[in-house]
C-alpha atoms as a printed R data frame, in Angstrom:
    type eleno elety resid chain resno       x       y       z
1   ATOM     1    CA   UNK     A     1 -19.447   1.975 -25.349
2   ATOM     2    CA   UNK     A     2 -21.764   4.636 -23.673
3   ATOM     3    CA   UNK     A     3 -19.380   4.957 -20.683
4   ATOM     4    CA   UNK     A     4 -15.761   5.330 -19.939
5   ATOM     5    CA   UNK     A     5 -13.687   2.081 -20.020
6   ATOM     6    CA   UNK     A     6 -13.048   1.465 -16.095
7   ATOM     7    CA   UNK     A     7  -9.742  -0.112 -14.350
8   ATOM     8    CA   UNK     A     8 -10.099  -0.933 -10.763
9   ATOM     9    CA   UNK     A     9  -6.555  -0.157  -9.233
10  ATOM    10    CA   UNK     A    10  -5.846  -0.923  -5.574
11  ATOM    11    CA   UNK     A    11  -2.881  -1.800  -3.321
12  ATOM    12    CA   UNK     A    12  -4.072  -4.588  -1.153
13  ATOM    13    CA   UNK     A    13  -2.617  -7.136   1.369
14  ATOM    14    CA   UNK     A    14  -2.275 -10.659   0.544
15  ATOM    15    CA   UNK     A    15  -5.443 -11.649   2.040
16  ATOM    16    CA   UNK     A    16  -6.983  -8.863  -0.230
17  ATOM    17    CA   UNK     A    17  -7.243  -6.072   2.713
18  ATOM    18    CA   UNK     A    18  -7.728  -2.366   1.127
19  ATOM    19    CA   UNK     A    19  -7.197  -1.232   4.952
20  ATOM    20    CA   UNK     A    20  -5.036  -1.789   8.085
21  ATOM    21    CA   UNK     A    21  -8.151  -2.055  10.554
22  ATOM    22    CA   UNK     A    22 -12.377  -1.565  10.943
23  ATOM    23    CA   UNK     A    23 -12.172   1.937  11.665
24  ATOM    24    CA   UNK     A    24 -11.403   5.466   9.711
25  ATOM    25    CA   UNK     A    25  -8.503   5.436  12.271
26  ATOM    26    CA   UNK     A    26  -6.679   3.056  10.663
27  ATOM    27    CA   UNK     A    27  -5.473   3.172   6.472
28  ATOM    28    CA   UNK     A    28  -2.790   1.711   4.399
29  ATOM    29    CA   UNK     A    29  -1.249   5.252   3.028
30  ATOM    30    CA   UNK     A    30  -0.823   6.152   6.962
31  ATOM    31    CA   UNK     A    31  -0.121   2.560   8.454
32  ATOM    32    CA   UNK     A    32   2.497   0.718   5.839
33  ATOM    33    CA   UNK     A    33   4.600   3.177   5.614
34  ATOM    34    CA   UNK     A    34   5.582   1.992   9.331
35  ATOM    35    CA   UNK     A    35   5.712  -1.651   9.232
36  ATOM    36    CA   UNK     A    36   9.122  -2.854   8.030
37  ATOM    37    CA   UNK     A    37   9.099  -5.380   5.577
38  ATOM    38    CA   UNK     A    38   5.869  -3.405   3.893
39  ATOM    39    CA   UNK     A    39   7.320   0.132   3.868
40  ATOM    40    CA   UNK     A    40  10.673  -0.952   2.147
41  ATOM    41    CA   UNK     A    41   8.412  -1.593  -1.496
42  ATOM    42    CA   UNK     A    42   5.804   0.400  -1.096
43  ATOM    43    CA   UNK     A    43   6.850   3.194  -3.158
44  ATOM    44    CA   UNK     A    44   6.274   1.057  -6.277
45  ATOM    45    CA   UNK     A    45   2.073   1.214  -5.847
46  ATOM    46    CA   UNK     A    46   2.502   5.200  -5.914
47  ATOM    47    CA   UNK     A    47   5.279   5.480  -8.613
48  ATOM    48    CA   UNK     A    48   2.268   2.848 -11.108
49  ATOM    49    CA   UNK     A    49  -0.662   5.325  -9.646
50  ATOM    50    CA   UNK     A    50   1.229   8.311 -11.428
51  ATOM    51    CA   UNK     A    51   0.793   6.243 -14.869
52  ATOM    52    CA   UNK     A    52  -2.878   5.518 -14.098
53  ATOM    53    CA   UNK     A    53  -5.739   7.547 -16.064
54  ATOM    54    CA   UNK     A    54  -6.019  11.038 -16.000
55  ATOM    55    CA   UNK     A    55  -9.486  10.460 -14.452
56  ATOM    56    CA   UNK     A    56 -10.372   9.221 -11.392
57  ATOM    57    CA   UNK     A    57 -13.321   7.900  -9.398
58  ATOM    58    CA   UNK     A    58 -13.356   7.902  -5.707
59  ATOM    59    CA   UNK     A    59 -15.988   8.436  -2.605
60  ATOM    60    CA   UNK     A    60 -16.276  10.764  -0.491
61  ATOM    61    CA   UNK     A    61 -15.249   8.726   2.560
62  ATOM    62    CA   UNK     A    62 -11.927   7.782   0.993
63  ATOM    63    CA   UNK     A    63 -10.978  11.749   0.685
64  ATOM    64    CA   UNK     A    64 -12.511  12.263   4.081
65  ATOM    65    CA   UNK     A    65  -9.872   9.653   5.203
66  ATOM    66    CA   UNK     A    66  -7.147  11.092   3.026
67  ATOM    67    CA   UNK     A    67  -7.640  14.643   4.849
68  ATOM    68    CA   UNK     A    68  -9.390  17.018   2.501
69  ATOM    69    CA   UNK     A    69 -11.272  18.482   4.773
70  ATOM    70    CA   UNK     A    70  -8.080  19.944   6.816
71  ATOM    71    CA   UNK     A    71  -5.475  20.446   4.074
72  ATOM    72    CA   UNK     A    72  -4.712  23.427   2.380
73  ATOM    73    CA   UNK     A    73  -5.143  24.598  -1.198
74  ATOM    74    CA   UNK     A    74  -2.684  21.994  -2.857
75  ATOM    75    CA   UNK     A    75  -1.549  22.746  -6.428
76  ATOM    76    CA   UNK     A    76  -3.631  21.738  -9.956
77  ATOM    77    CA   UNK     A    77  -2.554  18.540 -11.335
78  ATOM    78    CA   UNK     A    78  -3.291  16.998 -14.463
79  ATOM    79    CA   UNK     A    79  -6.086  14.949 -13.275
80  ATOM    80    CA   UNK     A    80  -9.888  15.002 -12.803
81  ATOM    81    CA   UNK     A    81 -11.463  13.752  -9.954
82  ATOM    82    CA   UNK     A    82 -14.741  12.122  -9.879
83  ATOM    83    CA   UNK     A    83 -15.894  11.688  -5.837
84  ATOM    84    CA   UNK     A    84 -19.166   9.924  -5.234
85  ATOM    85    CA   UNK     A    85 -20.223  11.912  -2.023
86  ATOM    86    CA   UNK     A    86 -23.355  12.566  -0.214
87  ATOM    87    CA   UNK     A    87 -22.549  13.424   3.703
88  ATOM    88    CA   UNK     A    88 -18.345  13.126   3.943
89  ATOM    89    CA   UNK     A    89 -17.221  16.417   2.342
90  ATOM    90    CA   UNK     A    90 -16.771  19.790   3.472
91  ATOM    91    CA   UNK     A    91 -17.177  23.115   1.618
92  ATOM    92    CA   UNK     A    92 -13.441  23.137   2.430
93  ATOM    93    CA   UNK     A    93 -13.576  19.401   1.116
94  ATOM    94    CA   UNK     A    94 -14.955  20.392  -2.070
95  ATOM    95    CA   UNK     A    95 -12.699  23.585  -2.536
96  ATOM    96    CA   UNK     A    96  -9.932  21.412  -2.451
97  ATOM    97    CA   UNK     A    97 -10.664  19.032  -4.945
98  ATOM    98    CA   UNK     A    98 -11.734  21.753  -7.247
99  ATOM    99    CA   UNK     A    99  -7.871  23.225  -6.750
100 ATOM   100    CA   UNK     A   100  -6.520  20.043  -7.061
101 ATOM   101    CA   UNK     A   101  -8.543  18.663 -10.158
102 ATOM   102    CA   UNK     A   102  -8.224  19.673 -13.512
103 ATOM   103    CA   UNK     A   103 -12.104  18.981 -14.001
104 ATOM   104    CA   UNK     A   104 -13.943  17.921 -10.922
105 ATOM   105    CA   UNK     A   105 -17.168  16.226 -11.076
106 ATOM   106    CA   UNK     A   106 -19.232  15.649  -7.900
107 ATOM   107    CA   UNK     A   107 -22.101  12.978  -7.615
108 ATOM   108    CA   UNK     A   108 -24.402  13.141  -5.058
109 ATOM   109    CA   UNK     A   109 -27.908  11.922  -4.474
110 ATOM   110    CA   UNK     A   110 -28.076  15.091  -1.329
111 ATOM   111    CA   UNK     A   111 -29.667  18.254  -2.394
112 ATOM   112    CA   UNK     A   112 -28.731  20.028   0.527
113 ATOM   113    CA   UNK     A   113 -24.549  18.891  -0.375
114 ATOM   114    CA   UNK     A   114 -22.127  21.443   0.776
115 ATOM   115    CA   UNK     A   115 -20.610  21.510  -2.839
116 ATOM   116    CA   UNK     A   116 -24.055  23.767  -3.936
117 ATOM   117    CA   UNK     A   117 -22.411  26.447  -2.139
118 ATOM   118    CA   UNK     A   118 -18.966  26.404  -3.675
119 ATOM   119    CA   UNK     A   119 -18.058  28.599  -6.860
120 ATOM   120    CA   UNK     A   120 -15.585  26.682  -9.147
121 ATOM   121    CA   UNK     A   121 -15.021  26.911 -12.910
122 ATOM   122    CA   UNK     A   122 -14.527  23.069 -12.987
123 ATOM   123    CA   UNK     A   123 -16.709  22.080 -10.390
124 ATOM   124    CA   UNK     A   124 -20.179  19.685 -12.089
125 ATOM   125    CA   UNK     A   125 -22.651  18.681  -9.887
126 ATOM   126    CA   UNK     A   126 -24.356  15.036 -11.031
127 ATOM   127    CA   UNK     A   127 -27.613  15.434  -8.871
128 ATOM   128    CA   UNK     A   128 -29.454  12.116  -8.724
129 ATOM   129    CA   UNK     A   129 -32.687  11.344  -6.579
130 ATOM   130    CA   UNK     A   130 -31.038   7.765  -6.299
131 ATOM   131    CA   UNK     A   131 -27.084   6.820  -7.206
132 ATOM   132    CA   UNK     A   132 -27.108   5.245 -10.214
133 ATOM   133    CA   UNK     A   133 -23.960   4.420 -11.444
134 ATOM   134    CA   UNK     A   134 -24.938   3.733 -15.178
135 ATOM   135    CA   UNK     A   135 -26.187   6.983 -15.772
136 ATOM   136    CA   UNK     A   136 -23.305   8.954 -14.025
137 ATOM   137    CA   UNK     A   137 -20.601   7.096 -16.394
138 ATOM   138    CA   UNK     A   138 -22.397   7.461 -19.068
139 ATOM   139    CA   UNK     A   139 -22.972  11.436 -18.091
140 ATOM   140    CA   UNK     A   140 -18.809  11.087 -17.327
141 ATOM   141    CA   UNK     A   141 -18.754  10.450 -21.310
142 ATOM   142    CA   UNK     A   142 -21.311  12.630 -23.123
143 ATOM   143    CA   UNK     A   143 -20.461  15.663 -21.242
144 ATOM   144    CA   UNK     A   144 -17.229  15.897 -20.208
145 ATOM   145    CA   UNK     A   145 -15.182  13.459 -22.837
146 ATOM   146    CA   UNK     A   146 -14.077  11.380 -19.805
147 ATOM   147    CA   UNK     A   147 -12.986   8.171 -22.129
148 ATOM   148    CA   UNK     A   148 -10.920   6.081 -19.306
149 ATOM   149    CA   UNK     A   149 -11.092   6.227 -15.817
150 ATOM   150    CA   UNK     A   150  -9.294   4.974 -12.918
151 ATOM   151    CA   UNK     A   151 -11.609   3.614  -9.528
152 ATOM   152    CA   UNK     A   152  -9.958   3.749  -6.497
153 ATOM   153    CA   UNK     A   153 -13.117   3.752  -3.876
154 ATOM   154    CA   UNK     A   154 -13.709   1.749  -0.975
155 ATOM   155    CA   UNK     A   155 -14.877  -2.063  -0.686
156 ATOM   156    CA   UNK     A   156 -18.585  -1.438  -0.820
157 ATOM   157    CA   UNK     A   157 -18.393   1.220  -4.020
158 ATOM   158    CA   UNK     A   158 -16.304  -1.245  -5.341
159 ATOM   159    CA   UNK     A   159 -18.841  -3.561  -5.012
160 ATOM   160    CA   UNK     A   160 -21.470  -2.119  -6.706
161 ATOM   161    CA   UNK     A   161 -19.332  -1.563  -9.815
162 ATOM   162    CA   UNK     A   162 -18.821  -5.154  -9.814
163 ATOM   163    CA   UNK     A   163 -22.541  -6.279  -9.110
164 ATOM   164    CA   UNK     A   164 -23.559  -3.810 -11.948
165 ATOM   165    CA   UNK     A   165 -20.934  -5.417 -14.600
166 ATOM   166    CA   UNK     A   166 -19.305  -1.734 -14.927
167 ATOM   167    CA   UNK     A   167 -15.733  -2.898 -14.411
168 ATOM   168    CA   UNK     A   168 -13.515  -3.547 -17.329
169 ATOM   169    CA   UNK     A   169 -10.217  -4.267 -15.903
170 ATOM   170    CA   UNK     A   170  -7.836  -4.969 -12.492
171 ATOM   171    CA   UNK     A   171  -4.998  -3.901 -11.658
172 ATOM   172    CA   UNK     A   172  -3.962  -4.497  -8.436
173 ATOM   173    CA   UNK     A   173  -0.979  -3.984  -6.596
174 ATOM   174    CA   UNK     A   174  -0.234  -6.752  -3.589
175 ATOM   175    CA   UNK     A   175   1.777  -5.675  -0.698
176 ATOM   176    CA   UNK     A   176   3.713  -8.651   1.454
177 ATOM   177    CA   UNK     A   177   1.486  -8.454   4.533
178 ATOM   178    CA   UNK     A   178  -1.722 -10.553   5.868
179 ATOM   179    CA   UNK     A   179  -4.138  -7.910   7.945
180 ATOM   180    CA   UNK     A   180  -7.299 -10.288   8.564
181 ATOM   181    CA   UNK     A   181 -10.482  -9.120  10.604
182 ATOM   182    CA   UNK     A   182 -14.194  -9.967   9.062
183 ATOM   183    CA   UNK     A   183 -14.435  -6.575   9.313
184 ATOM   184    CA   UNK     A   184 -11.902  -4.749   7.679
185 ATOM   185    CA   UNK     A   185 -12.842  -3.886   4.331
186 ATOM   186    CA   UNK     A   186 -11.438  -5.453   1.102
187 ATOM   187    CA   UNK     A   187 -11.355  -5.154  -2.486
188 ATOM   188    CA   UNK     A   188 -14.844  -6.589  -2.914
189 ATOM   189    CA   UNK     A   189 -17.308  -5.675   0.208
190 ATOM   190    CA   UNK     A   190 -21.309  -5.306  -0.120
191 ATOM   191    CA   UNK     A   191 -23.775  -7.598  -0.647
192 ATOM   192    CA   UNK     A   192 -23.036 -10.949  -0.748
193 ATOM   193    CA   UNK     A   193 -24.900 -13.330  -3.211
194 ATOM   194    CA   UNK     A   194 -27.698 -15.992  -2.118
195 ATOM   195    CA   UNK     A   195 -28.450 -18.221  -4.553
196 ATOM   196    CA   UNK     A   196 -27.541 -20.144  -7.877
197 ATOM   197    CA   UNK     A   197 -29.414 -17.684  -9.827
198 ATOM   198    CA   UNK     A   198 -27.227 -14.546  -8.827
199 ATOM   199    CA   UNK     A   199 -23.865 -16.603 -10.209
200 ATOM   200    CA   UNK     A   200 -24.020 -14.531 -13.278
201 ATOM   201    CA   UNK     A   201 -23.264 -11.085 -10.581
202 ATOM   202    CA   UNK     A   202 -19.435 -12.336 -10.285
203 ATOM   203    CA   UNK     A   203 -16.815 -10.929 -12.390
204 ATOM   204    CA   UNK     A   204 -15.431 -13.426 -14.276
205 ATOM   205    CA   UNK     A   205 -11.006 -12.268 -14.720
206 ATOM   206    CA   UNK     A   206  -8.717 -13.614 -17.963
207 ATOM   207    CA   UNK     A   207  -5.279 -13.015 -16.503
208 ATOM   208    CA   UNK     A   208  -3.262 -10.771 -18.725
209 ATOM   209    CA   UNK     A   209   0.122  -9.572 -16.993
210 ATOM   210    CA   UNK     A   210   1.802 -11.188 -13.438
211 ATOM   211    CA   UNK     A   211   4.858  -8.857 -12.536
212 ATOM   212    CA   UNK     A   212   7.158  -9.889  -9.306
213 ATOM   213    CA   UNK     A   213   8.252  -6.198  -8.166
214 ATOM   214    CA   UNK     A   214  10.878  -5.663  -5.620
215 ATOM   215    CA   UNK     A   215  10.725  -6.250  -2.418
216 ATOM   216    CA   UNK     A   216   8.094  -8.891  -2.482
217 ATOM   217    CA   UNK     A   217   5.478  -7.197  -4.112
218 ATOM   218    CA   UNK     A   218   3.439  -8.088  -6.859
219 ATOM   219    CA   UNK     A   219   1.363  -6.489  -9.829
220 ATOM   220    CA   UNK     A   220  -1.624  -8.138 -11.482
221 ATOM   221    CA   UNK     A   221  -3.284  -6.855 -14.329
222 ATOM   222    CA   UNK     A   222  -6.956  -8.493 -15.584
223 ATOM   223    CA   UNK     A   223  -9.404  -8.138 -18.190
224 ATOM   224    CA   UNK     A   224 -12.988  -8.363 -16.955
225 ATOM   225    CA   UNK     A   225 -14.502 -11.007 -19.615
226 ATOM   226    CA   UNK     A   226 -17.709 -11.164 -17.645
C-alpha cells in the first residue's frame, strides 16, 4: 500500500455517541468518569489505547478539547502524533505536542498556522492549499516510515476517512450508557449520502473479534472489506 494501514479506535456509547453533549463543554474523558455505572469500567478503553499504534491521527479540535493549549510541558512518550489542524492550536498547543510526541507531524491547509513559528526537531509541517487526506497518508509513509496508525478524531474527520475508503479496520470500545441528541457527534458524522449511486461510499465491516469486558463493556474489532 502507498499509505499507512489505518484502525479507527473509539470509546463510544451504545447508541454510538463519541461525546456526552453538542458543545466543547461537554466530553467523555471529563464526563464518564462521573456517572456511576460508566466510571466503574472505564479504565479498560485507556488500559487497550496504551496497546494501540505508536502513531496517531487526531484534529486539532480534539486536543483543543483535551487542554493543550493550557497544560504544561508533559514528558516524551513513545508515540507520534499526527493532528489535522488549521485554526484550534496554539503556539503553546503546538509546543506541547512536539514535547509530548516522539515525531510530530502537523497538517494544515493555513499558511498563517501558529505552528510556522515554533522551533522543534520533530515538528513537520504538511502544508496543503486544500486537505487532502490521500496525499498526507501517503506523505505519513514515504517520509517518515509511519507504517500503522491509530485515528482517534472527531465524527466529521472520521467521516471523511470513511467516504474516502481510507479506513482499514475498527476497533471500538462500547461503554454501558445511551447519550442521544441529533446533535451530539458520533462515530460517523458528515455528509450524509443521497442517492442509490453513492451506496458504494459505506464501509462495508467482516466482524473479526466480540470481547464482553467487565463491567458491561464491550470490545469490537472489524476489518474494513469495502
Amino acid at each position: 500500500m502507498g499509505r499507512p494501514i489505518t484502525t479507527l479506535f473509539m470509546l463510544m456509547s451504545v447508541d454510538g455517541k463519541i461525546s456526552t453533549g453538542a458543545t466543547d463543554d461537554l466530553d467523555v474523558d471529563q464526563d464518564f468518569p462521573k456517572i456511576a455505572g460508566v466510571q466503574e469500567g472505564l479504565h479498560q478503553y485507556y488500559e487497550i489505547e496504551q496497546t494501540t499504534d505508536l502513531w496517531s491521527l487526531n484534529s486539532g479540535r480534539v486536543q483543543e478539547k483535551m487542554g493543550v493549549n493550557r497544560k504544561e510541558t508533559p514528558d516524551r512518550s513513545p508515540v507520534s502524533f499526527v493532528v489535522i489542524d488549521n485554526s484550534h492550536l496554539t503556539e503553546q498547543g503546538v509546543r506541547y505536542l512536539c514535547a509530548r510526541s516522539k515525531e510530530f507531524v502537523l497538517v494544515t491547509s493555513n499558511a498563517d498556522h501558529p505552528a510556522f513559528h515554533v522551533k522543534a526537531d520533530n515538528l513537520h509541517i504538511i502544508c496543503q492549499d486544500k486537505l487532502s487526506l490521500p496525499d498526507a497518508l501517503a506523505k505519513l509513509k514515504s517520509e517518515y516510515g509511519c507504517r500503522r496508525i491509530t485515528i482517534q478524531s472527531g465524527g466529521t474527520l472520521n467521516g471523511l476517512f470513511l467516504r474516502e475508503k481510507l479506513l482499514d479496520y475498527i476497533d471500538i470500545v462500547i461503554a454501558p450508557v445511551l447519550i442521544g441528541g441529533k446533535d451530539t457527534s458520533t462515530l460517523i458524522d458528515g455528509r450524509s449520502l443521497l442517492s442509490e449511486e453513492e451506496l458504494s461510499q459505506l464501509g462495508v465491516l467482516k466482524l473479526q473479534e466480540c470481547t464482553v469486558l467487565e463491567n458491561s463493556y464491550l470490545r469490537l474489532r472489524y476489518q474494513v472489506i469495502r
